Amino acid sequence: MPENVQTFPSTGLSLGAARDAASHATPLDDLESVVALYQPRVYRFLLVTLRDRDAAETLTQETFLRAWTARASFRADCSIATWLIRIALNLARDHTRTGRFRFWKNISASAVDVSEVAASIPDRQGSAESGLIAREQVARIWETVAGLSVRQRTIFLLRFVEEMDIPEIAQATGLPMGTVKSHLYRALAVIRARHSPAHQETV
Amino acid sequence: MTPLNLQLNHLTSDLHLTSDQMSDLLACPSSVLEAPSSGDSASAHLLVCAACAAEFASLREAISLFQEASVAHADREFDRLQTLARPAFPVLPAHRAYPQTLFWVAASVVLIAGILPLEMRWQRSLSTTAAASESSAAAAGAIAKVAESDEALLEDVDRELSASVPAPMQALADPTGEDSAKPPMQSATQTESQRKD
């Protein structure tokens, strides 16, 4: 554990928890390694969720701060990644709860633009036309995801960007698996309707 | 899906996957799709229904592109942050240093903002008091001067009034030298008494 981390204020950490943290070794004690390993992932999840660079950066820091502070409560009943995503998710939810976030997001210079994301598709050596179609598809999904409810969006992003399976998503969100599935299916139904409006549904 | 529907899906391509079936297929990992179990009717339907297969492929492709683009964009942003002048994600120490510095800066600003108007008001009141006292002193001086000159004028007037005979009206000196010391009234009386005798 880095020396400078030791002096961190124990915000939100009870004395008992602090003693536990000191006495019980946790996988999070090696904070440098944990940060190096999971920081890109946490940042990515927060960036696609919040669509704001500054907010994603700040909340990524906050996630690791909270993780360090509450490391004693990590019981290894889920992976470190899932636990960190859970913290990040709570922070993102608190952050977006206020209307102030939405206001600043609309005028913020650090807001992620859909064209930037669409232009980030790795080059597959395809034709210019196929590249254009791919960018349009990405832009359409990006905009559709923005219109989903918070839960649907979160679960969709955890499944299709973070590639977490349903039980992992249930652990990260604290929702029952059935609820996770239900939200995911509704999100996919919205995306399907937007992506192929003329889809038939007969069975 | 009931066995009857399963049969129907296998036999005809007029019927298509429901929204839930399509979602089920989209949500399951690629490995499951690549090796569908015999009882998996939805994935079996894709083999016989070109429309559903095309729609499924298109949706899967779009979501896959979305994932690739999101990951690539986020990774690029993360790398950009790493290469910025400031240390990328100075996670814990910087987080601790920031609020303290910010706190002191904010406290100083508040203090200055609080003291400065008071100081300015105090200085303004001081200067107005000084100016007022200066002006009152000047006014008092002017009043004193006027009073002094008035006094002098009054003294002159008094002096002139107290004189029995104004200087221009004094009797001229007798050129003969007689009774020059006597007052003119007295000499006139003497002349009259001499005439009676």
PDB file of N, CA and C in Angstrom, chain A residues 10 12-24 69 72-73 75:
ATOM      1  N   SER A  10     -10.570   9.261   7.220  1.00  0.00           N
ATOM      2  CA  SER A  10     -11.497   8.125   7.191  1.00  0.00           C
ATOM      3  C   SER A  10     -12.926   8.631   7.108  1.00  0.00           C
ATOM      4  N   GLY A  12     -16.577   8.716   6.592  1.00  0.00           N
ATOM      5  CA  GLY A  12     -17.649   7.722   6.566  1.00  0.00           C
ATOM      6  C   GLY A  12     -17.230   6.378   7.112  1.00  0.00           C
ATOM      7  N   LEU A  13     -16.080   6.302   7.692  1.00  0.00           N
ATOM      8  CA  LEU A  13     -15.607   5.016   8.212  1.00  0.00           C
ATOM      9  C   LEU A  13     -15.642   5.085   9.732  1.00  0.00           C
ATOM     10  N   SER A  14     -16.354   4.146  10.318  1.00  0.00           N
ATOM     11  CA  SER A  14     -16.444   4.143  11.773  1.00  0.00           C
ATOM     12  C   SER A  14     -15.121   3.676  12.364  1.00  0.00           C
ATOM     13  N   LEU A  15     -14.969   3.914  13.642  1.00  0.00           N
ATOM     14  CA  LEU A  15     -13.723   3.534  14.306  1.00  0.00           C
ATOM     15  C   LEU A  15     -13.552   2.021  14.265  1.00  0.00           C
ATOM     16  N   GLY A  16     -14.645   1.330  14.481  1.00  0.00           N
ATOM     17  CA  GLY A  16     -14.593  -0.133  14.458  1.00  0.00           C
ATOM     18  C   GLY A  16     -14.173  -0.656  13.103  1.00  0.00           C
ATOM     19  N   ALA A  17     -14.742  -0.061  12.086  1.00  0.00           N
ATOM     20  CA  ALA A  17     -14.396  -0.465  10.715  1.00  0.00           C
ATOM     21  C   ALA A  17     -12.933  -0.166  10.426  1.00  0.00           C
ATOM     22  N   ALA A  18     -12.478   0.958  10.951  1.00  0.00           N
ATOM     23  CA  ALA A  18     -11.076   1.330  10.744  1.00  0.00           C
ATOM     24  C   ALA A  18     -10.165   0.308  11.408  1.00  0.00           C
ATOM     25  N   ARG A  19     -10.565  -0.131  12.611  1.00  0.00           N
ATOM     26  CA  ARG A  19      -9.754  -1.140  13.308  1.00  0.00           C
ATOM     27  C   ARG A  19      -9.768  -2.458  12.530  1.00  0.00           C
ATOM     28  N   ASP A  20     -10.964  -2.792  12.024  1.00  0.00           N
ATOM     29  CA  ASP A  20     -11.078  -4.004  11.200  1.00  0.00           C
ATOM     30  C   ASP A  20     -10.169  -3.928   9.998  1.00  0.00           C
ATOM     31  N   ALA A  21     -10.194  -2.745   9.362  1.00  0.00           N
ATOM     32  CA  ALA A  21      -9.381  -2.542   8.162  1.00  0.00           C
ATOM     33  C   ALA A  21      -7.911  -2.718   8.481  1.00  0.00           C
ATOM     34  N   ALA A  22      -7.557  -2.255   9.677  1.00  0.00           N
ATOM     35  CA  ALA A  22      -6.152  -2.349  10.056  1.00  0.00           C
ATOM     36  C   ALA A  22      -5.763  -3.790  10.382  1.00  0.00           C
ATOM     37  N   SER A  23      -6.725  -4.522  10.971  1.00  0.00           N
ATOM     38  CA  SER A  23      -6.366  -5.863  11.445  1.00  0.00           C
ATOM     39  C   SER A  23      -6.544  -6.934  10.361  1.00  0.00           C
ATOM     40  N   HIS A  24      -7.557  -6.754   9.459  1.00  0.00           N
ATOM     41  CA  HIS A  24      -7.799  -7.776   8.442  1.00  0.00           C
ATOM     42  C   HIS A  24      -7.248  -7.324   7.104  1.00  0.00           C
ATOM     43  N   THR A  69     -11.747   3.533   1.670  1.00  0.00           N
ATOM     44  CA  THR A  69     -12.312   3.847   2.980  1.00  0.00           C
ATOM     45  C   THR A  69     -13.129   2.675   3.525  1.00  0.00           C
ATOM     46  N   ALA A  72     -12.769  -2.513   4.444  1.00  0.00           N
ATOM     47  CA  ALA A  72     -13.033  -3.536   5.466  1.00  0.00           C
ATOM     48  C   ALA A  72     -14.354  -4.252   5.214  1.00  0.00           C
ATOM     49  N   SER A  73     -15.248  -3.582   4.509  1.00  0.00           N
ATOM     50  CA  SER A  73     -16.562  -4.188   4.277  1.00  0.00           C
ATOM     51  C   SER A  73     -16.571  -5.102   3.049  1.00  0.00           C
ATOM     52  N   ARG A  75     -16.268  -8.321   1.391  1.00  0.00           N
ATOM     53  CA  ARG A  75     -16.275  -9.700   1.900  1.00  0.00           C
ATOM     54  C   ARG A  75     -15.940 -10.733   0.837  1.00  0.00           C
TER      55      ARG A  75
END
